[in-house]
Amino acid sequence: MLRKTLVNGLRLSRQQRPLGPTTAVSGPVTYGDVCRSSTAIMGDNKQRTMEDLGGPSFLTSLYWLFVKGYFQTTQQMQIEHCKLYGPLWKSKYGPLVVVNVASADLIEQVLRQEGRHPVRTDMPHWRAYRELRNQAQGPLTEMGAKWQRIRSILNPRMLKPKHVSSYTDTINSVVTDFIDRVNMLKATRGDGEMVNDLTGELYKFAFEGICSVLFETRLGCMNDVIPEETEKFIFSVGEMFRLSPIIILFPKRTWPYLPSWKQFVDTWDHLFKVGEKLVNKKIEEIQQKVDLDQNVEGAYLTHLLLSDKMTVNEILGSITELLLAGVDTTSNTISWALYELAQQPAIQEKLYHEVVSVCPGNKVPTTDDINQMPYLKAIIRETLRLYPVVPGNARITVENEIVVGDHLFPKDTLFHLCHYAVSYDENIFPEPQRFQPQRWLRGMEEKSKQHPFASVPFGFGVRACLGRRVAELEMYLLLSRLIQHFEVKPDPAGTTVKPITRTLLCPAKPINLKVLSRGLQ
């Protein structure tokens, strides 16, 4: 076994090689590196495996979730379990055995060995729905070479800066409407100052923004009265995320008998129904222009339909999943950013001066302007550290056995990467509970000490978040203009809002803030 491990280690590429807990990333791997690593691993000449890991049993996990009350605060449970079991432990959740990884070094080791076709999780409940309804898998659910093909088609218009910057006008149009909506809400429901349930309002903004990019159409989320079908569409996304962690606790064979499974299926049915309607609408628009011998112009959906690289069913499956990935990231992150800025007026004032120095008066920011706002970007980065949208990511080893720390893990091991716990590691982030955007500014001493895998809110490598660039653009444009137009202050009721996990990290209660106009309207 030792010889096999050494040979496998030597064969791994620089990107795939197993790293020791403090091994530098740069430089070629050598036989001596592997021997030293193996010596540390072997210790008493017995290779440690997953069986040697500590951690809670299935019953203990249930106790933590339902008796100690961590079902909605599983992100905090990462920290507590790390204290009990160390940075590497296993947990049992129903049919799942999960290896938890809660240090930046160990997370790096897992991700550096993820192979050509990394798998987050097999997402059996999402995949089961698609099989039930004969819907195509998308970038979140497909695996292997089929996943790689989908990503190669979807990536350019989502990740290349020149394409992403072309969405600026579309997003800014939605931002303008959101500012108008904030003013309406203040005047009609907030005594001229308050905006209640800010997260809910930002959710509508994010929904309108991502649909404007993906489907090239507006759904009316910024209207005074939101269309009923759009309201149901928005509700269905939230409901799907609420039901997902419940269903996955049960064996697959029991799903048809669960009331939550029927709700889950109904929710997905509605998402695909609306998605299909929007795709067909775009096909009709394109066909009309072709019939009239007119130029066909458009952005994301138009490009996919004209490229002829994917079937309509594949486009529908992929674009529906992209929609799901693009809403909570923007809405929750901006909610938390405004919540923190309201508590920290000095930081808010510094951001305001940066924004108006680049975009004085009513000037609408462009991507070039955003690139001159490092403090704005630092605020978003620090918000994502404190409140990572995905508090724990996952990887399944599908290609090789791998070494993590001093343990050898076989193929098909499910790793849970505890990003939330690592984001609060005081050895990497001094005073981790404090909101300190300056951590992320170039030249700061703190930044030079940070581990590159201590905060990876959009993932890493080829399986990193496909919508990252669009989400960042939305957040930068929205936050810069909100601070340009408004000053935010805490809820006079003094309400403290904590995060909970509902698949994604979100506020446990509505965020209500005083929003004072700066006189630009």
Short mmCIF file of C-alpha atoms in Angstrom, two decimals:
data_model
loop_
_atom_site.label_atom_id
_atom_site.label_comp_id
_atom_site.label_asym_id
_atom_site.label_seq_id
_atom_site.Cartn_x
_atom_site.Cartn_y
_atom_site.Cartn_z
CA MET A 1 0.00 0.00 0.00
CA LEU A 2 2.84 2.40 0.85
CA ARG A 3 4.62 1.71 -2.45
CA LYS A 4 1.36 2.24 -4.35
CA THR A 5 0.77 5.53 -2.56
CA LEU A 6 4.29 6.73 -3.38
CA VAL A 7 4.01 5.84 -7.05
CA ASN A 8 0.59 7.45 -7.37
CA GLY A 9 1.96 10.56 -5.68
CA LEU A 10 4.83 10.77 -8.16
CA ARG A 11 2.50 10.44 -11.11
CA LEU A 12 0.23 13.27 -10.07
CA SER A 13 0.64 16.56 -11.87
CA ARG A 14 1.56 19.77 -10.08
CA GLN A 15 -2.14 20.67 -9.87
CA GLN A 16 -3.16 17.24 -8.60
CA ARG A 17 -0.37 16.27 -6.21
CA PRO A 18 -1.25 15.68 -2.54
CA LEU A 19 0.18 18.46 -0.40
CA GLY A 20 1.31 18.21 3.20
CA PRO A 21 -0.40 20.51 5.71
CA THR A 22 2.27 23.19 5.31
CA THR A 23 3.71 22.31 1.90
CA ALA A 24 4.16 25.27 -0.45
CA VAL A 25 2.08 25.17 -3.62
CA SER A 26 4.85 26.30 -5.95
CA GLY A 27 7.68 24.11 -7.24
CA PRO A 28 7.80 20.57 -8.63
CA VAL A 29 7.04 17.61 -6.44
CA THR A 30 9.99 15.32 -5.74
CA TYR A 31 10.43 11.81 -4.44
CA GLY A 32 11.85 13.32 -1.24
CA ASP A 33 8.70 15.42 -0.82
CA VAL A 34 6.57 12.31 -1.11
CA CYS A 35 8.79 10.31 1.23
CA ARG A 36 8.75 13.01 3.88
CA SER A 37 4.98 13.32 3.52
CA SER A 38 4.57 9.57 3.68
CA THR A 39 6.83 9.28 6.71
CA ALA A 40 4.65 11.80 8.53
CA ILE A 41 1.57 9.94 7.39
CA MET A 42 2.77 6.48 8.25
CA GLY A 43 4.08 7.15 11.75
CA ASP A 44 3.84 3.65 13.21
CA ASN A 45 3.93 2.09 9.70
CA LYS A 46 0.15 1.86 9.53
CA GLN A 47 -1.62 4.01 6.96
CA ARG A 48 -4.44 6.02 8.49
CA THR A 49 -7.75 5.85 6.68
CA MET A 50 -11.24 7.26 6.99
CA GLU A 51 -12.02 4.56 9.54
CA ASP A 52 -9.52 6.17 11.89
CA LEU A 53 -11.28 9.54 11.87
CA GLY A 54 -13.29 10.70 14.83
CA GLY A 55 -16.65 12.37 14.56
CA PRO A 56 -20.33 12.12 15.47
CA SER A 57 -22.42 9.04 14.75
CA PHE A 58 -25.75 9.27 12.96
CA LEU A 59 -27.64 9.51 16.26
CA THR A 60 -25.21 12.10 17.58
CA SER A 61 -25.64 14.12 14.38
CA LEU A 62 -29.41 14.03 14.84
CA TYR A 63 -28.91 15.17 18.44
CA TRP A 64 -26.84 18.16 17.29
CA LEU A 65 -29.29 19.07 14.54
CA PHE A 66 -32.61 18.70 16.32
CA VAL A 67 -31.99 18.66 20.08
CA LYS A 68 -29.16 21.18 20.32
CA GLY A 69 -30.88 23.19 17.60
CA TYR A 70 -28.22 23.38 14.89
CA PHE A 71 -30.49 22.37 11.99
CA GLN A 72 -30.72 25.98 10.78
CA THR A 73 -27.26 26.98 12.01
CA THR A 74 -25.16 24.18 10.57
CA GLN A 75 -22.55 26.78 9.66
CA GLN A 76 -21.90 27.34 13.37
CA MET A 77 -21.87 23.60 13.95
CA GLN A 78 -18.79 23.47 11.67
CA ILE A 79 -16.91 25.59 14.20
CA GLU A 80 -18.12 23.59 17.21
CA HIS A 81 -17.27 20.24 15.65
CA CYS A 82 -13.85 21.50 14.60
CA LYS A 83 -13.16 22.35 18.25
CA LEU A 84 -14.24 18.86 19.32
CA TYR A 85 -12.71 16.68 16.61
CA GLY A 86 -9.97 18.77 15.00
CA PRO A 87 -9.83 20.04 11.39
CA LEU A 88 -10.65 16.64 9.85
CA TRP A 89 -13.57 14.47 11.00
CA LYS A 90 -16.39 12.36 9.62
CA SER A 91 -20.12 12.71 10.12
CA LYS A 92 -23.10 10.53 9.26
CA TYR A 93 -26.33 12.02 7.94
CA GLY A 94 -28.83 9.35 7.01
CA PRO A 95 -27.28 7.39 4.13
CA LEU A 96 -24.37 9.84 3.78
CA VAL A 97 -20.91 9.52 5.30
CA VAL A 98 -19.17 12.87 5.03
CA VAL A 99 -15.54 13.80 5.64
CA ASN A 100 -15.44 17.34 7.00
CA VAL A 101 -12.43 19.53 6.20
CA ALA A 102 -12.02 22.69 8.29
CA SER A 103 -8.57 24.15 7.65
CA ALA A 104 -7.32 26.19 4.72
CA ASP A 105 -4.34 23.87 4.18
CA LEU A 106 -6.50 20.75 4.07
CA ILE A 107 -9.12 22.37 1.83
CA GLU A 108 -6.33 23.25 -0.56
CA GLN A 109 -5.15 19.66 -0.57
CA VAL A 110 -8.62 18.39 -1.50
CA LEU A 111 -9.12 20.95 -4.26
CA ARG A 112 -5.63 20.50 -5.73
CA GLN A 113 -6.42 16.82 -6.25
CA GLU A 114 -9.90 17.14 -7.72
CA GLY A 115 -8.99 15.87 -11.22
CA ARG A 116 -10.25 16.81 -14.69
CA HIS A 117 -13.96 16.34 -14.00
CA PRO A 118 -14.51 17.35 -10.37
CA VAL A 119 -17.86 16.57 -8.77
CA ARG A 120 -19.31 18.76 -6.03
CA THR A 121 -21.85 16.17 -4.97
CA ASP A 122 -23.96 13.88 -7.08
CA MET A 123 -27.01 15.93 -5.98
CA PRO A 124 -29.24 12.84 -6.18
CA HIS A 125 -32.48 14.68 -5.41
CA TRP A 126 -31.92 17.30 -8.15
CA ARG A 127 -30.86 14.63 -10.61
CA ALA A 128 -33.80 12.40 -9.67
CA TYR A 129 -36.24 15.16 -10.56
CA ARG A 130 -34.68 15.57 -14.00
CA GLU A 131 -34.81 11.83 -14.61
CA LEU A 132 -38.45 11.76 -13.46
CA ARG A 133 -39.45 14.55 -15.88
CA ASN A 134 -36.94 13.76 -18.63
CA GLN A 135 -35.27 17.14 -18.23
CA ALA A 136 -31.65 17.75 -19.18
CA GLN A 137 -28.99 18.00 -16.50
CA GLY A 138 -27.27 21.36 -16.19
CA PRO A 139 -23.88 22.67 -15.00
CA LEU A 140 -24.75 21.98 -11.34
CA THR A 141 -26.06 18.44 -11.82
CA GLU A 142 -24.21 16.98 -14.81
CA MET A 143 -20.97 15.07 -14.28
CA GLY A 144 -17.90 13.82 -16.13
CA ALA A 145 -17.23 14.56 -19.77
CA LYS A 146 -20.85 15.66 -20.29
CA TRP A 147 -20.41 18.31 -17.59
CA GLN A 148 -17.16 19.48 -19.20
CA ARG A 149 -18.93 19.87 -22.56
CA ILE A 150 -21.71 21.98 -21.00
CA ARG A 151 -19.25 24.21 -19.15
CA SER A 152 -17.16 24.74 -22.30
CA ILE A 153 -20.25 26.08 -24.05
CA LEU A 154 -21.58 28.17 -21.15
CA ASN A 155 -18.28 29.58 -19.86
CA PRO A 156 -17.28 32.25 -22.42
CA ARG A 157 -20.34 34.49 -22.10
CA MET A 158 -20.36 34.09 -18.32
CA LEU A 159 -16.68 34.40 -17.43
CA LYS A 160 -14.81 36.37 -20.11
CA PRO A 161 -14.53 40.02 -18.98
CA LYS A 162 -15.37 41.48 -22.39
CA HIS A 163 -18.66 39.56 -22.50
CA VAL A 164 -19.54 40.15 -18.86
CA SER A 165 -18.94 43.91 -19.19
CA SER A 166 -21.47 43.95 -22.05
CA TYR A 167 -24.19 43.26 -19.45
CA THR A 168 -23.44 46.52 -17.61
CA ASP A 169 -26.20 48.58 -19.24
CA THR A 170 -28.74 45.81 -18.70
CA ILE A 171 -27.88 45.53 -15.00
CA ASN A 172 -27.69 49.31 -14.49
CA SER A 173 -31.21 49.58 -15.90
CA VAL A 174 -32.45 47.21 -13.18
CA VAL A 175 -30.43 49.12 -10.55
CA THR A 176 -32.15 52.37 -11.60
CA ASP A 177 -35.54 50.74 -11.18
CA PHE A 178 -34.51 49.37 -7.78
CA ILE A 179 -33.51 52.85 -6.58
CA ASP A 180 -36.93 54.09 -7.68
CA ARG A 181 -38.53 51.17 -5.83
CA VAL A 182 -36.59 52.02 -2.64
CA ASN A 183 -37.91 55.57 -2.81
CA MET A 184 -41.44 54.26 -3.34
CA LEU A 185 -41.16 51.88 -0.38
CA LYS A 186 -39.85 54.63 1.88
CA ALA A 187 -42.67 56.96 0.90
CA THR A 188 -45.54 54.49 1.07
CA ARG A 189 -44.54 51.93 3.69
CA GLY A 190 -41.68 53.35 5.71
CA ASP A 191 -42.66 56.84 6.88
CA GLY A 192 -40.19 58.35 4.44
CA GLU A 193 -37.14 56.62 5.98
CA MET A 194 -37.53 52.88 6.60
CA VAL A 195 -37.13 50.02 4.16
CA ASN A 196 -38.44 46.84 5.74
CA ASP A 197 -37.37 43.34 4.74
CA LEU A 198 -34.49 44.63 2.67
CA THR A 199 -33.38 41.09 1.83
CA GLY A 200 -36.76 40.35 0.27
CA GLU A 201 -36.56 43.48 -1.85
CA LEU A 202 -33.00 42.70 -2.91
CA TYR A 203 -34.09 39.17 -3.78
CA LYS A 204 -36.52 40.69 -6.28
CA PHE A 205 -33.75 42.88 -7.65
CA ALA A 206 -31.40 39.91 -8.05
CA PHE A 207 -34.12 37.86 -9.71
CA GLU A 208 -34.87 40.65 -12.18
CA GLY A 209 -31.18 41.23 -12.83
CA ILE A 210 -30.19 37.64 -13.55
CA CYS A 211 -33.30 37.03 -15.66
CA SER A 212 -32.49 40.16 -17.67
CA VAL A 213 -29.06 38.70 -18.42
CA LEU A 214 -29.97 35.04 -18.93
CA PHE A 215 -33.41 35.26 -20.56
CA GLU A 216 -32.94 38.78 -21.99
CA THR A 217 -36.30 39.86 -20.63
CA ARG A 218 -37.78 41.74 -17.69
CA LEU A 219 -40.19 39.92 -15.37
CA GLY A 220 -41.65 42.90 -13.53
CA CYS A 221 -39.98 42.34 -10.14
CA MET A 222 -39.44 46.10 -9.80
CA ASN A 223 -43.09 46.97 -10.50
CA ASP A 224 -45.29 48.44 -7.77
CA VAL A 225 -47.45 45.34 -8.19
CA ILE A 226 -45.39 42.28 -9.13
CA PRO A 227 -47.06 39.90 -11.63
CA GLU A 228 -48.55 36.84 -9.95
CA GLU A 229 -46.57 34.38 -12.10
CA THR A 230 -43.33 36.19 -11.24
CA GLU A 231 -44.19 36.07 -7.53
CA LYS A 232 -44.72 32.32 -7.80
CA PHE A 233 -41.47 31.96 -9.75
CA ILE A 234 -39.56 33.79 -7.00
CA PHE A 235 -41.27 31.73 -4.28
CA SER A 236 -40.44 28.48 -6.07
CA VAL A 237 -36.70 29.21 -6.04
CA GLY A 238 -36.74 29.82 -2.28
CA GLU A 239 -38.94 26.80 -1.64
CA MET A 240 -36.63 24.51 -3.61
CA PHE A 241 -33.64 25.56 -1.48
CA ARG A 242 -35.72 25.11 1.71
CA LEU A 243 -36.77 21.57 0.79
CA SER A 244 -33.42 20.32 -0.53
CA PRO A 245 -31.67 19.72 2.84
CA ILE A 246 -34.77 17.98 4.22
CA ILE A 247 -35.07 15.44 1.40
CA ILE A 248 -31.39 14.55 1.32
CA LEU A 249 -31.61 13.28 4.92
CA PHE A 250 -33.80 10.36 3.76
CA PRO A 251 -32.84 7.31 1.66
CA LYS A 252 -33.78 7.70 -2.00
CA ARG A 253 -36.20 4.77 -1.89
CA THR A 254 -38.37 6.67 0.62
CA TRP A 255 -38.65 9.89 -1.40
CA PRO A 256 -41.88 9.04 -3.25
CA TYR A 257 -43.61 8.66 0.13
CA LEU A 258 -42.44 12.00 1.56
CA PRO A 259 -44.82 14.99 1.45
CA SER A 260 -41.75 17.20 0.99
CA TRP A 261 -40.80 15.25 -2.15
CA LYS A 262 -44.13 16.08 -3.80
CA GLN A 263 -43.62 19.74 -2.91
CA PHE A 264 -40.08 19.53 -4.27
CA VAL A 265 -41.30 18.10 -7.58
CA ASP A 266 -44.09 20.69 -7.85
CA THR A 267 -41.58 23.46 -7.23
CA TRP A 268 -39.23 22.23 -9.94
CA ASP A 269 -42.18 21.76 -12.30
CA HIS A 270 -43.01 25.45 -11.97
CA LEU A 271 -39.41 26.55 -12.44
CA PHE A 272 -39.09 24.57 -15.64
CA LYS A 273 -42.53 25.67 -16.83
CA VAL A 274 -41.64 29.35 -16.60
CA GLY A 275 -38.14 28.74 -17.97
CA GLU A 276 -39.58 26.90 -20.98
CA LYS A 277 -42.03 29.74 -21.58
CA LEU A 278 -39.21 32.31 -21.62
CA VAL A 279 -37.00 30.19 -23.90
CA ASN A 280 -39.86 29.61 -26.36
CA LYS A 281 -40.64 33.34 -26.34
CA LYS A 282 -37.05 34.08 -27.37
CA ILE A 283 -37.16 31.41 -30.10
CA GLU A 284 -40.29 33.04 -31.53
CA GLU A 285 -38.65 36.48 -31.47
CA ILE A 286 -35.60 35.13 -33.30
CA GLN A 287 -37.75 33.33 -35.87
CA GLN A 288 -39.77 36.48 -36.58
CA LYS A 289 -36.59 38.44 -37.31
CA VAL A 290 -35.27 35.67 -39.52
CA ASP A 291 -38.58 35.59 -41.45
CA LEU A 292 -38.35 39.35 -41.98
CA ASP A 293 -34.69 39.07 -43.01
CA GLN A 294 -33.65 41.26 -40.08
CA ASN A 295 -30.42 41.09 -38.10
CA VAL A 296 -30.73 38.91 -35.00
CA GLU A 297 -29.13 40.59 -32.01
CA GLY A 298 -29.14 39.49 -28.40
CA ALA A 299 -27.01 38.39 -25.51
CA TYR A 300 -26.82 35.16 -23.52
CA LEU A 301 -29.92 33.17 -24.49
CA THR A 302 -29.80 34.38 -28.08
CA HIS A 303 -26.17 33.30 -28.35
CA LEU A 304 -26.92 29.82 -27.00
CA LEU A 305 -29.89 29.34 -29.32
CA LEU A 306 -27.97 30.49 -32.41
CA SER A 307 -24.76 28.63 -31.62
CA ASP A 308 -26.46 25.28 -32.27
CA LYS A 309 -24.13 23.58 -29.76
CA MET A 310 -26.87 22.58 -27.34
CA THR A 311 -30.40 21.28 -27.78
CA VAL A 312 -33.27 23.45 -26.56
CA ASN A 313 -33.81 20.97 -23.73
CA GLU A 314 -30.14 21.28 -22.71
CA ILE A 315 -30.33 25.06 -22.84
CA LEU A 316 -33.43 25.02 -20.65
CA GLY A 317 -31.79 22.71 -18.10
CA SER A 318 -28.63 24.79 -17.95
CA ILE A 319 -30.17 28.24 -17.88
CA THR A 320 -32.62 27.22 -15.13
CA GLU A 321 -29.72 26.09 -12.94
CA LEU A 322 -27.78 29.28 -13.69
CA LEU A 323 -30.79 31.26 -12.53
CA LEU A 324 -30.82 29.38 -9.21
CA ALA A 325 -27.12 30.05 -8.66
CA GLY A 326 -27.43 33.76 -9.43
CA VAL A 327 -30.16 35.05 -7.12
CA ASP A 328 -29.10 34.41 -3.52
CA THR A 329 -25.48 35.37 -4.08
CA THR A 330 -26.35 38.95 -4.97
CA SER A 331 -29.34 39.47 -2.69
CA ASN A 332 -27.88 38.00 0.50
CA THR A 333 -24.43 39.53 0.06
CA ILE A 334 -25.75 43.06 -0.52
CA SER A 335 -28.18 42.63 2.38
CA TRP A 336 -25.33 41.78 4.74
CA ALA A 337 -23.09 44.50 3.29
CA LEU A 338 -25.73 47.17 3.94
CA TYR A 339 -26.42 45.72 7.38
CA GLU A 340 -22.73 45.99 8.31
CA LEU A 341 -22.31 49.44 6.72
CA ALA A 342 -25.27 50.69 8.76
CA GLN A 343 -23.47 49.59 11.94
CA GLN A 344 -20.16 51.11 10.83
CA PRO A 345 -20.69 54.71 9.63
CA ALA A 346 -16.94 55.38 9.25
CA ILE A 347 -16.58 52.52 6.78
CA GLN A 348 -19.72 53.64 4.96
CA GLU A 349 -18.42 57.19 4.71
CA LYS A 350 -15.10 55.99 3.30
CA LEU A 351 -16.94 53.98 0.66
CA TYR A 352 -19.17 56.95 -0.19
CA HIS A 353 -16.15 59.20 -0.77
CA GLU A 354 -14.54 56.59 -3.01
CA VAL A 355 -17.70 56.22 -5.10
CA VAL A 356 -18.35 59.95 -5.57
CA SER A 357 -14.69 60.64 -6.32
CA VAL A 358 -14.92 58.24 -9.27
CA CYS A 359 -18.57 58.91 -10.18
CA PRO A 360 -19.46 62.46 -9.07
CA GLY A 361 -23.06 63.65 -9.01
CA ASN A 362 -25.45 61.30 -10.75
CA LYS A 363 -22.87 59.58 -12.95
CA VAL A 364 -23.80 55.94 -13.51
CA PRO A 365 -20.79 53.67 -12.90
CA THR A 366 -19.33 51.60 -15.71
CA THR A 367 -17.02 48.60 -15.45
CA ASP A 368 -14.05 50.95 -15.92
CA ASP A 369 -15.30 53.03 -12.98
CA ILE A 370 -15.71 49.95 -10.80
CA ASN A 371 -12.08 49.02 -11.45
CA GLN A 372 -11.11 52.29 -9.75
CA MET A 373 -13.00 51.39 -6.55
CA PRO A 374 -10.78 49.00 -4.56
CA TYR A 375 -12.55 49.75 -1.27
CA LEU A 376 -15.90 48.78 -2.81
CA LYS A 377 -14.44 45.44 -3.85
CA ALA A 378 -12.86 44.97 -0.42
CA ILE A 379 -16.25 45.50 1.24
CA ILE A 380 -17.84 42.83 -0.94
CA ARG A 381 -14.94 40.47 -0.26
CA GLU A 382 -15.15 41.00 3.51
CA THR A 383 -18.92 40.51 3.43
CA LEU A 384 -18.43 37.20 1.63
CA ARG A 385 -15.89 36.16 4.27
CA LEU A 386 -18.25 36.87 7.17
CA TYR A 387 -21.34 35.59 5.36
CA PRO A 388 -20.28 33.10 2.65
CA VAL A 389 -23.33 32.39 0.49
CA VAL A 390 -22.31 28.73 0.37
CA PRO A 391 -21.08 28.02 3.93
CA GLY A 392 -19.92 24.54 3.01
CA ASN A 393 -19.04 23.19 -0.41
CA ALA A 394 -18.46 19.56 -1.33
CA ARG A 395 -16.28 17.36 -3.49
CA ILE A 396 -16.46 13.67 -4.33
CA THR A 397 -13.23 11.89 -5.26
CA VAL A 398 -14.22 10.24 -8.53
CA GLU A 399 -10.86 9.58 -10.19
CA ASN A 400 -8.23 8.56 -7.62
CA GLU A 401 -7.67 7.86 -3.96
CA ILE A 402 -6.15 10.94 -2.34
CA VAL A 403 -4.13 11.87 0.73
CA VAL A 404 -5.46 14.68 2.92
CA GLY A 405 -3.51 15.54 6.03
CA ASP A 406 -2.26 12.20 7.33
CA HIS A 407 -5.14 10.10 5.99
CA LEU A 408 -5.61 8.16 2.76
CA PHE A 409 -9.12 8.35 1.30
CA PRO A 410 -10.55 6.02 -1.38
CA LYS A 411 -12.41 6.94 -4.52
CA ASP A 412 -16.01 8.12 -4.03
CA THR A 413 -15.26 9.82 -0.69
CA LEU A 414 -17.60 12.75 -0.06
CA PHE A 415 -15.74 15.75 1.37
CA HIS A 416 -17.50 18.66 3.03
CA LEU A 417 -15.31 21.77 2.77
CA CYS A 418 -16.16 23.89 5.81
CA HIS A 419 -15.62 27.36 4.34
CA TYR A 420 -17.56 29.10 7.09
CA ALA A 421 -15.34 27.68 9.85
CA VAL A 422 -12.17 28.59 7.97
CA SER A 423 -13.45 32.13 7.37
CA TYR A 424 -13.50 32.56 11.15
CA ASP A 425 -10.03 31.11 11.78
CA GLU A 426 -8.36 33.75 13.97
CA ASN A 427 -4.91 32.50 12.94
CA ILE A 428 -5.66 33.71 9.42
CA PHE A 429 -8.12 36.53 10.12
CA PRO A 430 -7.33 38.38 13.38
CA GLU A 431 -10.53 39.40 15.17
CA PRO A 432 -12.55 37.27 12.74
CA GLN A 433 -15.94 38.49 14.04
CA ARG A 434 -15.17 42.09 13.06
CA PHE A 435 -16.13 43.59 9.70
CA GLN A 436 -12.79 44.90 8.41
CA PRO A 437 -12.69 45.50 4.63
CA GLN A 438 -9.11 46.74 4.85
CA ARG A 439 -8.03 43.10 5.18
CA TRP A 440 -8.37 42.84 1.41
CA LEU A 441 -6.57 45.98 0.27
CA ARG A 442 -3.23 45.60 -1.47
CA GLY A 443 -0.20 46.34 0.61
CA MET A 444 -1.92 45.63 3.93
CA GLU A 445 0.10 43.45 6.29
CA GLU A 446 -2.95 41.34 7.10
CA LYS A 447 -3.49 40.48 3.44
CA SER A 448 0.06 39.20 3.06
CA LYS A 449 -0.58 36.67 5.83
CA GLN A 450 -3.81 35.31 4.39
CA HIS A 451 -4.02 31.81 3.02
CA PRO A 452 -5.34 31.74 -0.58
CA PHE A 453 -7.87 29.07 0.38
CA ALA A 454 -9.06 30.72 3.60
CA SER A 455 -11.94 32.43 1.83
CA VAL A 456 -13.04 31.04 -1.53
CA PRO A 457 -16.70 32.13 -1.78
CA PHE A 458 -16.96 31.21 -5.46
CA GLY A 459 -15.06 27.95 -5.29
CA PHE A 460 -11.85 27.00 -7.04
CA GLY A 461 -10.66 25.54 -10.32
CA VAL A 462 -12.71 24.33 -13.25
CA ARG A 463 -15.72 23.74 -11.02
CA ALA A 464 -15.70 27.30 -9.64
CA CYS A 465 -18.99 29.22 -9.74
CA LEU A 466 -20.02 29.79 -13.34
CA GLY A 467 -21.93 32.98 -12.52
CA ARG A 468 -19.17 34.58 -10.43
CA ARG A 469 -18.33 37.45 -12.80
CA VAL A 470 -21.95 38.39 -13.41
CA ALA A 471 -22.75 38.22 -9.68
CA GLU A 472 -19.75 40.42 -8.85
CA LEU A 473 -20.74 42.94 -11.52
CA GLU A 474 -24.28 43.07 -10.14
CA MET A 475 -23.03 43.56 -6.58
CA TYR A 476 -20.52 46.27 -7.50
CA LEU A 477 -22.98 48.25 -9.62
CA LEU A 478 -25.79 47.96 -7.09
CA LEU A 479 -23.83 48.75 -3.91
CA SER A 480 -21.93 51.67 -5.46
CA ARG A 481 -25.13 53.31 -6.66
CA LEU A 482 -27.06 52.65 -3.46
CA ILE A 483 -24.31 54.36 -1.44
CA GLN A 484 -24.15 57.11 -4.03
CA HIS A 485 -27.87 57.82 -3.50
CA PHE A 486 -28.54 56.78 0.10
CA GLU A 487 -27.09 56.73 3.59
CA VAL A 488 -28.09 53.62 5.53
CA LYS A 489 -28.58 53.53 9.30
CA PRO A 490 -29.51 50.72 11.71
CA ASP A 491 -33.06 49.68 12.50
CA PRO A 492 -34.21 52.00 15.34
CA ALA A 493 -35.71 48.92 16.99
CA GLY A 494 -32.18 47.70 17.59
CA THR A 495 -32.83 44.30 16.03
CA THR A 496 -29.78 42.05 15.68
CA VAL A 497 -29.85 39.72 12.68
CA LYS A 498 -27.91 36.45 12.65
CA PRO A 499 -27.32 34.08 9.72
CA ILE A 500 -28.95 30.68 9.26
CA THR A 501 -28.32 27.96 6.71
CA ARG A 502 -31.12 27.01 4.33
CA THR A 503 -28.87 25.20 1.84
CA LEU A 504 -27.42 28.72 1.40
CA LEU A 505 -26.56 31.19 4.15
CA CYS A 506 -29.26 33.81 4.64
CA PRO A 507 -30.55 36.21 7.33
CA ALA A 508 -32.56 34.54 10.10
CA LYS A 509 -35.04 37.44 10.18
CA PRO A 510 -35.89 40.44 8.00
CA ILE A 511 -33.25 43.16 7.77
CA ASN A 512 -34.90 46.56 8.30
CA LEU A 513 -32.83 49.72 7.80
CA LYS A 514 -33.26 53.46 7.75
CA VAL A 515 -32.43 54.67 4.25
CA LEU A 516 -31.84 58.42 4.00
CA SER A 517 -31.68 60.14 0.63
CA ARG A 518 -28.53 62.07 -0.24
CA GLY A 519 -30.44 64.50 -2.47
CA LEU A 520 -29.48 63.09 -5.90
CA GLN A 521 -32.98 61.98 -6.94
#
